[in-house]
Short mmCIF file of C-alpha atoms and ligand atoms in Angstrom, two decimals:
data_model
loop_
_atom_site.label_atom_id
_atom_site.label_comp_id
_atom_site.label_asym_id
_atom_site.label_seq_id
_atom_site.Cartn_x
_atom_site.Cartn_y
_atom_site.Cartn_z
CA UNK A 1 -0.20 0.16 -0.11
CA UNK A 2 1.36 3.14 -0.49
CA UNK A 3 1.75 6.42 1.67
CA UNK A 4 -1.74 7.78 -0.04
CA UNK A 5 -3.26 4.53 0.88
CA UNK A 6 -2.12 4.38 4.25
CA UNK A 7 -3.34 7.81 4.94
CA UNK A 8 -6.64 6.99 3.32
CA UNK A 9 -7.33 3.70 5.31
CA UNK A 10 -5.87 5.56 8.59
CA UNK A 11 -7.28 8.94 8.65
CA UNK A 12 -6.34 9.70 12.21
CA UNK A 13 -2.98 9.28 11.07
CA UNK A 14 -3.27 12.00 8.73
CA UNK A 15 -2.11 14.76 11.25
CA UNK A 16 0.91 13.76 13.08
CA UNK A 17 2.20 12.19 9.82
CA UNK A 18 2.12 15.82 8.32
CA UNK A 19 3.52 17.40 11.54
CA UNK A 20 6.40 14.90 11.59
CA UNK A 21 7.37 15.67 8.05
CA UNK A 22 7.33 19.31 8.67
CA UNK A 23 9.31 18.79 11.73
CA UNK A 24 11.72 16.84 9.68
CA UNK A 25 11.87 19.56 6.84
CA UNK A 26 12.70 22.24 9.57
CA UNK A 27 15.36 20.04 11.15
CA UNK A 28 17.03 19.96 8.08
CA UNK A 29 16.96 23.60 7.50
CA UNK A 30 18.50 23.65 10.87
CA UNK A 31 21.45 21.97 9.71
CA UNK A 32 24.70 24.26 10.34
CA UNK A 33 27.04 25.96 7.89
CA UNK A 34 30.57 24.64 8.87
CA UNK A 35 31.12 22.06 6.62
CA UNK A 36 32.04 19.26 9.27
CA UNK A 37 28.95 19.98 11.19
CA UNK A 38 26.82 19.78 8.35
CA UNK A 39 28.39 16.43 7.22
CA UNK A 40 27.70 15.08 10.48
CA UNK A 41 24.02 16.37 11.21
CA UNK A 42 23.08 15.22 7.56
CA UNK A 43 24.99 11.83 8.05
CA UNK A 44 22.65 11.43 11.41
CA UNK A 45 19.60 12.63 9.12
CA UNK A 46 20.38 9.83 6.65
CA UNK A 47 20.95 6.99 9.24
CA UNK A 48 18.09 7.79 11.67
CA UNK A 49 15.72 10.53 10.82
CA UNK A 50 13.61 10.42 13.88
CA UNK A 51 16.93 10.35 16.13
CA UNK A 52 17.82 13.42 14.15
CA UNK A 53 14.33 15.20 14.91
CA UNK A 54 14.25 14.32 18.76
CA UNK A 55 17.72 15.59 19.18
CA UNK A 56 16.45 18.99 17.49
CA UNK A 57 15.47 20.44 21.11
CA UNK A 58 18.45 19.68 22.86
CA UNK A 59 20.55 22.72 23.54
CA UNK A 60 23.61 23.16 20.99
CA UNK A 61 26.56 22.07 23.17
CA UNK A 62 24.36 19.04 24.31
CA UNK A 63 23.34 18.38 20.79
CA UNK A 64 26.65 18.58 19.07
CA UNK A 65 27.94 16.07 21.88
CA UNK A 66 25.27 13.48 21.62
CA UNK A 67 25.31 13.96 17.35
CA UNK A 68 28.75 13.12 17.52
CA UNK A 69 28.68 10.15 20.41
CA UNK A 70 25.98 8.73 18.11
CA UNK A 71 28.21 9.11 14.96
CA UNK A 72 31.49 7.13 16.60
CA UNK A 73 29.00 4.47 18.21
CA UNK A 74 27.46 3.88 15.03
CA UNK A 75 30.95 3.75 13.00
CA UNK A 76 32.23 1.28 15.66
CA UNK A 77 28.75 -0.83 15.27
CA UNK A 78 29.53 -0.95 11.47
CA UNK A 79 32.89 -2.48 11.91
CA UNK A 80 31.05 -5.25 14.38
CA UNK A 81 28.10 -5.82 12.19
CA UNK A 82 30.25 -6.06 9.00
CA UNK A 83 30.49 -9.83 8.82
CA UNK A 84 32.76 -9.99 5.74
CA UNK A 85 35.48 -8.61 7.80
CA UNK A 86 37.93 -11.55 8.87
CA UNK A 87 38.07 -11.87 12.92
CA UNK A 88 41.93 -11.36 13.15
CA UNK A 89 41.51 -7.60 11.49
CA UNK A 90 38.20 -6.78 12.84
CA UNK A 91 39.31 -7.51 16.68
CA UNK A 92 41.95 -5.17 17.02
CA UNK A 93 39.88 -2.46 15.30
CA UNK A 94 37.31 -2.44 17.71
CA UNK A 95 39.77 -2.64 20.60
CA UNK A 96 41.64 0.60 19.36
CA UNK A 97 38.49 2.47 18.17
CA UNK A 98 38.43 5.02 20.82
CA UNK A 99 42.05 6.15 19.88
CA UNK A 100 41.39 6.24 16.26
CA UNK A 101 38.60 8.93 17.12
CA UNK A 102 41.48 11.25 17.91
CA UNK A 103 43.38 10.42 14.55
CA UNK A 104 42.21 12.59 11.75
CA UNK A 105 44.04 10.16 9.42
CA UNK A 106 42.87 6.93 10.24
CA UNK A 107 40.39 5.11 8.00
CA UNK A 108 38.93 1.74 7.82
CA UNK A 109 36.44 1.33 4.81
CA UNK A 110 33.54 -1.04 5.32
CA UNK A 111 29.89 -1.26 5.70
CA UNK A 112 27.48 -0.73 3.03
CA UNK A 113 25.04 2.49 2.01
CA UNK A 114 25.08 5.41 4.27
CA UNK A 115 27.11 3.43 6.71
CA UNK A 116 30.03 3.26 3.93
CA UNK A 117 29.70 6.78 3.40
CA UNK A 118 30.07 7.27 7.33
CA UNK A 119 33.45 5.03 7.41
CA UNK A 120 34.87 6.57 4.55
CA UNK A 121 34.25 10.07 5.72
CA UNK A 122 35.23 9.16 9.19
CA UNK A 123 37.78 11.86 9.69
CA UNK A 124 34.92 14.54 9.36
CA UNK A 125 33.48 13.14 12.60
CA UNK A 126 37.00 13.15 14.21
CA UNK A 127 37.35 16.91 13.33
CA UNK A 128 33.96 17.75 15.17
CA UNK A 129 34.71 15.44 17.89
CA UNK A 130 37.85 17.02 18.71
CA UNK A 131 35.92 20.74 18.87
CA UNK A 132 33.83 19.28 21.69
CA UNK A 133 34.74 20.34 25.45
CA UNK A 134 37.13 18.08 27.30
CA UNK A 135 34.25 16.56 29.38
CA UNK A 136 32.36 15.30 26.23
CA UNK A 137 35.58 14.03 24.65
CA UNK A 138 36.47 12.03 27.84
CA UNK A 139 33.11 10.86 28.10
CA UNK A 140 32.67 9.54 24.69
CA UNK A 141 36.32 8.18 24.48
CA UNK A 142 35.54 6.31 27.69
CA UNK A 143 32.52 4.38 26.53
CA UNK A 144 33.94 3.88 22.91
CA UNK A 145 36.87 1.88 24.80
CA UNK A 146 34.49 -0.27 26.95
CA UNK A 147 31.91 -1.05 24.29
CA UNK A 148 35.12 -1.81 21.94
CA UNK A 149 36.30 -4.40 24.20
CA UNK A 150 32.98 -5.83 24.51
CA UNK A 151 32.30 -6.08 20.85
CA UNK A 152 35.69 -8.12 20.48
CA UNK A 153 35.02 -10.26 23.39
CA UNK A 154 31.57 -11.44 22.05
CA UNK A 155 33.28 -12.20 18.32
CA UNK A 156 34.86 -14.68 19.65
CA UNK A 157 32.02 -16.18 21.85
CA UNK A 158 28.62 -17.09 21.73
CA UNK A 159 25.79 -15.75 23.88
CA UNK A 160 24.89 -18.97 25.95
CA UNK A 161 23.19 -17.82 29.12
CA UNK A 162 20.87 -15.08 30.03
CA UNK A 163 23.99 -13.43 31.94
CA UNK A 164 25.71 -13.33 28.44
CA UNK A 165 22.85 -11.87 26.75
CA UNK A 166 22.52 -9.02 29.49
CA UNK A 167 26.22 -8.44 29.10
CA UNK A 168 26.40 -8.22 25.37
CA UNK A 169 23.38 -5.71 25.54
CA UNK A 170 24.93 -3.86 28.34
CA UNK A 171 28.36 -3.68 26.30
CA UNK A 172 26.37 -2.41 22.98
CA UNK A 173 23.76 -0.24 24.52
CA UNK A 174 23.84 0.13 28.20
CA UNK A 175 27.01 1.83 27.90
CA UNK A 176 25.10 3.92 25.86
CA UNK A 177 22.77 4.95 28.32
CA UNK A 178 25.77 5.51 30.95
CA UNK A 179 27.70 7.72 28.35
CA UNK A 180 24.61 9.68 27.52
CA UNK A 181 23.67 10.19 31.27
CA UNK A 182 27.55 11.37 31.78
CA UNK A 183 26.91 14.12 28.72
CA UNK A 184 23.82 15.31 30.35
CA UNK A 185 25.56 15.71 33.33
CA UNK A 186 28.48 17.47 31.73
CA UNK A 187 26.24 19.67 30.24
CA UNK A 188 25.26 20.63 33.96
CA UNK A 189 21.53 20.40 32.91
CA UNK A 190 21.00 16.95 34.83
CA UNK A 191 22.08 15.32 38.06
CA UNK A 192 24.05 11.83 37.17
CA UNK A 193 21.57 9.11 37.12
CA UNK A 194 22.71 5.73 38.63
CA UNK A 195 24.71 3.43 36.40
CA UNK A 196 22.23 0.65 37.04
CA UNK A 197 19.05 2.41 35.84
CA UNK A 198 20.60 4.09 32.97
CA UNK A 199 22.00 0.55 31.87
CA UNK A 200 18.82 -0.67 32.26
CA UNK A 201 17.32 2.01 29.88
CA UNK A 202 19.84 0.62 27.18
CA UNK A 203 19.24 -3.17 27.60
CA UNK A 204 15.26 -3.01 27.18
CA UNK A 205 15.98 -0.71 23.41
CA UNK A 206 18.56 -3.59 22.69
CA UNK A 207 16.68 -6.58 23.51
CA UNK A 208 13.82 -5.18 21.49
CA UNK A 209 15.98 -4.68 18.70
CA UNK A 210 17.51 -8.07 19.22
CA UNK A 211 13.78 -9.59 19.17
CA UNK A 212 12.11 -7.73 16.21
CA UNK A 213 15.35 -8.47 14.04
CA UNK A 214 15.88 -12.09 14.55
CA UNK A 215 15.14 -12.68 10.66
CA UNK A 216 17.36 -10.00 9.44
CA UNK A 217 20.12 -11.33 11.63
CA UNK A 218 19.97 -15.02 11.17
CA UNK A 219 19.59 -14.24 7.04
CA UNK A 220 22.79 -12.05 7.45
CA UNK A 221 25.36 -12.79 4.26
CA UNK A 222 28.03 -14.05 4.51
CA UNK A 223 27.41 -15.23 8.11
CA UNK A 224 24.35 -15.03 10.36
CA UNK A 225 24.54 -13.05 13.56
CA UNK A 226 23.00 -14.61 16.53
CA UNK A 227 22.22 -12.95 20.25
CA UNK A 228 19.01 -14.80 20.99
CA UNK A 229 20.57 -16.53 24.19
CA UNK A 230 20.74 -20.44 24.13
CA UNK A 231 19.63 -20.88 27.53
CA UNK A 232 16.27 -19.55 26.18
CA UNK A 233 16.03 -21.11 22.68
CA UNK A 234 17.31 -24.47 23.45
CA UNK A 235 14.28 -24.99 25.33
CA UNK A 236 12.03 -25.03 21.99
CA UNK A 237 14.48 -26.19 18.91
CA UNK A 238 17.80 -27.63 18.44
CA UNK A 239 19.44 -24.75 16.18
CA UNK A 240 18.37 -20.84 16.59
CA UNK A 241 17.86 -20.80 12.88
CA UNK A 242 14.93 -23.59 13.35
CA UNK A 243 12.79 -20.76 14.65
CA UNK A 244 12.27 -19.70 11.21
CA UNK A 245 11.06 -23.00 9.61
CA UNK A 246 7.35 -23.18 9.18
CA UNK A 247 7.06 -26.64 10.72
CA UNK A 248 8.41 -25.20 14.30
CA UNK A 249 5.69 -22.11 14.13
CA UNK A 250 4.56 -22.86 17.49
CA UNK A 251 7.67 -23.76 19.51
CA UNK A 252 8.91 -20.16 17.41
CA UNK A 253 5.87 -18.28 18.60
CA UNK A 254 6.24 -19.85 22.57
CA UNK A 255 10.12 -18.87 22.31
CA UNK A 256 9.38 -15.27 20.99
CA UNK A 257 7.14 -14.63 23.95
CA UNK A 258 9.85 -15.79 26.81
CA UNK A 259 12.16 -13.29 24.98
CA UNK A 260 9.75 -10.38 24.93
CA UNK A 261 8.75 -11.20 28.62
CA UNK A 262 12.50 -11.51 29.48
CA UNK A 263 13.03 -7.62 28.24
CA UNK A 264 9.70 -6.90 30.44
CA UNK A 265 12.19 -7.10 33.38
CA UNK A 266 13.78 -3.52 32.75
CA UNK A 267 10.49 -1.68 32.41
CA UNK A 268 10.60 -0.87 36.06
CA UNK A 269 13.78 0.56 35.89
CA UNK A 270 13.13 2.43 33.15
CA UNK A 271 10.56 4.15 34.24
CA UNK A 272 12.38 5.40 37.31
CA UNK A 273 15.04 6.35 35.38
CA UNK A 274 12.74 8.53 32.92
CA UNK A 275 10.71 9.97 36.09
CA UNK A 276 13.80 11.61 37.22
CA UNK A 277 14.64 13.79 34.15
CA UNK A 278 13.63 17.11 34.95
CA UNK A 279 14.85 18.97 31.69
CA UNK A 280 11.90 18.45 28.70
CA UNK A 281 13.97 18.33 26.11
CA UNK A 282 16.12 15.55 27.61
CA UNK A 283 13.07 13.99 29.12
CA UNK A 284 11.40 13.70 25.32
CA UNK A 285 14.87 12.65 23.92
CA UNK A 286 15.20 9.39 26.38
CA UNK A 287 11.32 8.49 26.39
CA UNK A 288 10.54 8.44 22.91
CA UNK A 289 12.58 5.26 22.07
CA UNK A 290 11.69 3.85 25.19
CA UNK A 291 7.76 4.27 24.39
CA UNK A 292 8.87 2.78 20.87
CA UNK A 293 10.27 -0.37 22.32
CA UNK A 294 7.22 -1.34 24.53
CA UNK A 295 4.90 -0.35 21.36
CA UNK A 296 7.63 -2.61 19.26
CA UNK A 297 7.54 -5.67 22.02
CA UNK A 298 3.50 -5.36 22.28
CA UNK A 299 3.66 -5.82 18.53
CA UNK A 300 6.34 -8.55 18.50
CA UNK A 301 4.29 -10.67 21.20
CA UNK A 302 2.70 -13.89 19.75
CA UNK A 303 3.27 -12.74 16.23
CA UNK A 304 4.67 -15.33 13.88
CA UNK A 305 5.79 -12.51 11.34
CA UNK A 306 8.63 -11.67 13.64
CA UNK A 307 9.77 -15.05 11.85
CA UNK A 308 8.80 -14.28 8.45
CA UNK A 309 9.92 -10.74 7.73
CA UNK A 310 9.89 -7.52 9.85
CA UNK A 311 7.47 -6.45 12.03
CA UNK A 312 7.64 -2.78 13.15
CA UNK A 313 5.35 0.17 14.10
CA UNK A 314 3.68 1.78 11.52
CA UNK A 315 4.72 4.96 10.50
CA UNK A 316 1.64 7.41 11.54
CA UNK A 317 1.73 5.27 15.03
CA UNK A 318 5.62 6.25 15.32
CA UNK A 319 4.46 9.95 14.49
CA UNK A 320 2.20 9.88 17.09
CA UNK A 321 4.65 8.74 19.83
CA UNK A 322 7.01 11.39 18.93
CA UNK A 323 4.16 14.18 18.91
CA UNK A 324 2.46 12.80 22.17
CA UNK A 325 5.47 12.13 24.25
CA UNK A 326 5.98 14.91 26.29
CA UNK A 327 5.45 14.44 30.15
CA UNK A 328 5.58 11.70 32.44
CA UNK A 329 2.04 11.35 32.50
CA UNK A 330 2.16 10.63 28.52
CA UNK A 331 4.73 7.92 28.88
CA UNK A 332 2.67 6.10 31.84
CA UNK A 333 -0.27 6.46 29.71
CA UNK A 334 1.57 4.91 26.63
CA UNK A 335 2.98 1.99 28.66
CA UNK A 336 -0.46 1.35 30.20
CA UNK A 337 -1.94 1.17 26.57
CA UNK A 338 0.98 -0.99 25.57
CA UNK A 339 0.60 -3.04 28.46
CA UNK A 340 -3.09 -3.51 27.97
CA UNK A 341 -2.19 -4.88 24.46
CA UNK A 342 0.20 -7.20 25.58
CA UNK A 343 -1.95 -8.54 28.18
CA UNK A 344 -4.80 -9.39 25.61
CA UNK A 345 -2.62 -11.35 23.53
CA UNK A 346 -0.83 -13.50 26.72
C1 LIG B 401 18.04 7.36 26.29
C2 LIG B 401 17.90 7.55 25.15
C3 LIG B 401 18.33 6.87 24.02
C4 LIG B 401 19.33 5.85 24.45
C5 LIG B 401 19.63 5.34 25.83
C6 LIG B 401 18.63 6.26 26.68
C7 LIG B 401 20.08 4.31 26.12
C8 LIG B 401 20.81 3.30 25.05
C9 LIG B 401 20.63 3.90 23.94
C10 LIG B 401 19.87 4.86 23.41
C11 LIG B 401 21.25 2.97 22.94
C12 LIG B 401 20.03 2.19 22.09
C13 LIG B 401 20.72 1.04 21.37
C14 LIG B 401 19.69 0.27 20.93
C15 LIG B 401 19.52 0.16 19.21
N1 LIG B 401 20.55 -0.82 18.75
C16 LIG B 401 21.56 -0.68 18.02
O1 LIG B 401 21.60 0.55 17.64
C17 LIG B 401 22.39 -1.66 17.83
O2 LIG B 401 23.79 -1.24 17.49
C18 LIG B 401 24.28 -0.72 19.24
C19 LIG B 401 25.59 -0.44 18.93
C20 LIG B 401 25.65 1.21 18.47
C21 LIG B 401 25.01 2.22 19.35
C22 LIG B 401 25.11 3.27 18.53
C23 LIG B 401 23.97 4.22 19.20
C24 LIG B 401 22.60 4.22 19.13
C25 LIG B 401 21.46 5.05 19.97
C26 LIG B 401 22.20 6.01 20.52
C27 LIG B 401 23.55 6.49 20.60
C28 LIG B 401 24.16 5.32 19.93
C29 LIG B 401 24.12 7.63 20.82
C30 LIG B 401 23.46 8.56 21.65
C31 LIG B 401 21.98 8.34 21.78
C32 LIG B 401 21.10 7.01 21.23
C33 LIG B 401 22.08 -2.69 16.67
O3 LIG B 401 22.38 -1.47 15.31
C34 LIG B 401 22.13 -2.40 14.30
C35 LIG B 401 20.54 -2.10 13.61
O4 LIG B 401 20.09 -1.97 14.57
O5 LIG B 401 20.46 -1.93 12.77
C36 LIG B 401 23.29 -3.69 16.83
O6 LIG B 401 23.98 -3.54 15.93
O7 LIG B 401 22.91 -4.79 17.45
MG1 LIG B 402 25.96 -4.15 16.08
#
């Protein structure tokens, strides 16, 4: 169905979608004039439109830091995700990445499409990074170092237990939560949130991604990628890939439901974390991804399509979440609504 068809079928979506489009256009026009910053923000736009939109409201200094933090970790993740790079090449790059960000001459080409552009022009990101305040630079360096080391560890190791799963998610997303708290704190607008709560916000988002992306990850060429913990899937099938075959549909959905239930453990912490953010712009920046995650989990629960293609929130629903998430009361409302949807499927 084309986008006009989608709008006509769901007329409620028309208004938020239009607003979203206008906001995106406005954000695009705000791209700064210095060429390296212009590149960084247009890159951000290309890889994640909704993210670029939500960071607009942050103050300039913090926004610049968050933009660079994102691009650096996205570049690191591009190295991690590229299954065509041999392990002996990949591991040293991941481990030394926090030093490469200071080196305008460092270069490593990998990834595809927008991610390839990001890697090829990485020196531009370095240039912008070096203009950030020392406090921001150190927080970004620290997280990049720990994430790179964690990714390297899991290149050579399978996610066996639920503890491994939490550990992997800590490296790739929990640490983003910790780093963001440090950036918010460095911008002097927030008290430093506890590491454990910051970690949970990342785990909740990453686990949602891992659940939703099952098929994409298992079908990855030349080598599939597996993040679902053996401790969970081995109760249902002999090999993780067996979940995608039609004859295992019943087991697949049961396993999926256990995965969703596992990620719901973090909801309490996430709500606690968000309720302690007094700055409205920072609050929205943190709350929107969390609401999207609970919405995605509600859609995935009991849904065989996770094993057949991509399960995504409709664009109109995404637009609504972006425009209706302003206060903690909105967040509680959204979590309540999506929890009811989940409950009806249990
Ligand atoms: C508040 C607001 C945003 C938050 C947060 C708290 C806590 C954690 C996060 C965002 C991170 C959430 C990551 C969830 C999505 N997962 C991925 O993108 C996977 O890659 C993980 C490593 C790279 C992380 C890059 C990143 C992401 C979001 C950020 C950020 C940096 C910096 C600032 C703000 C948000 C996933 O990516 C591939 C894919 O999904 O296509 C993967 O490789 O598993
Ligand atoms: Mg990755």
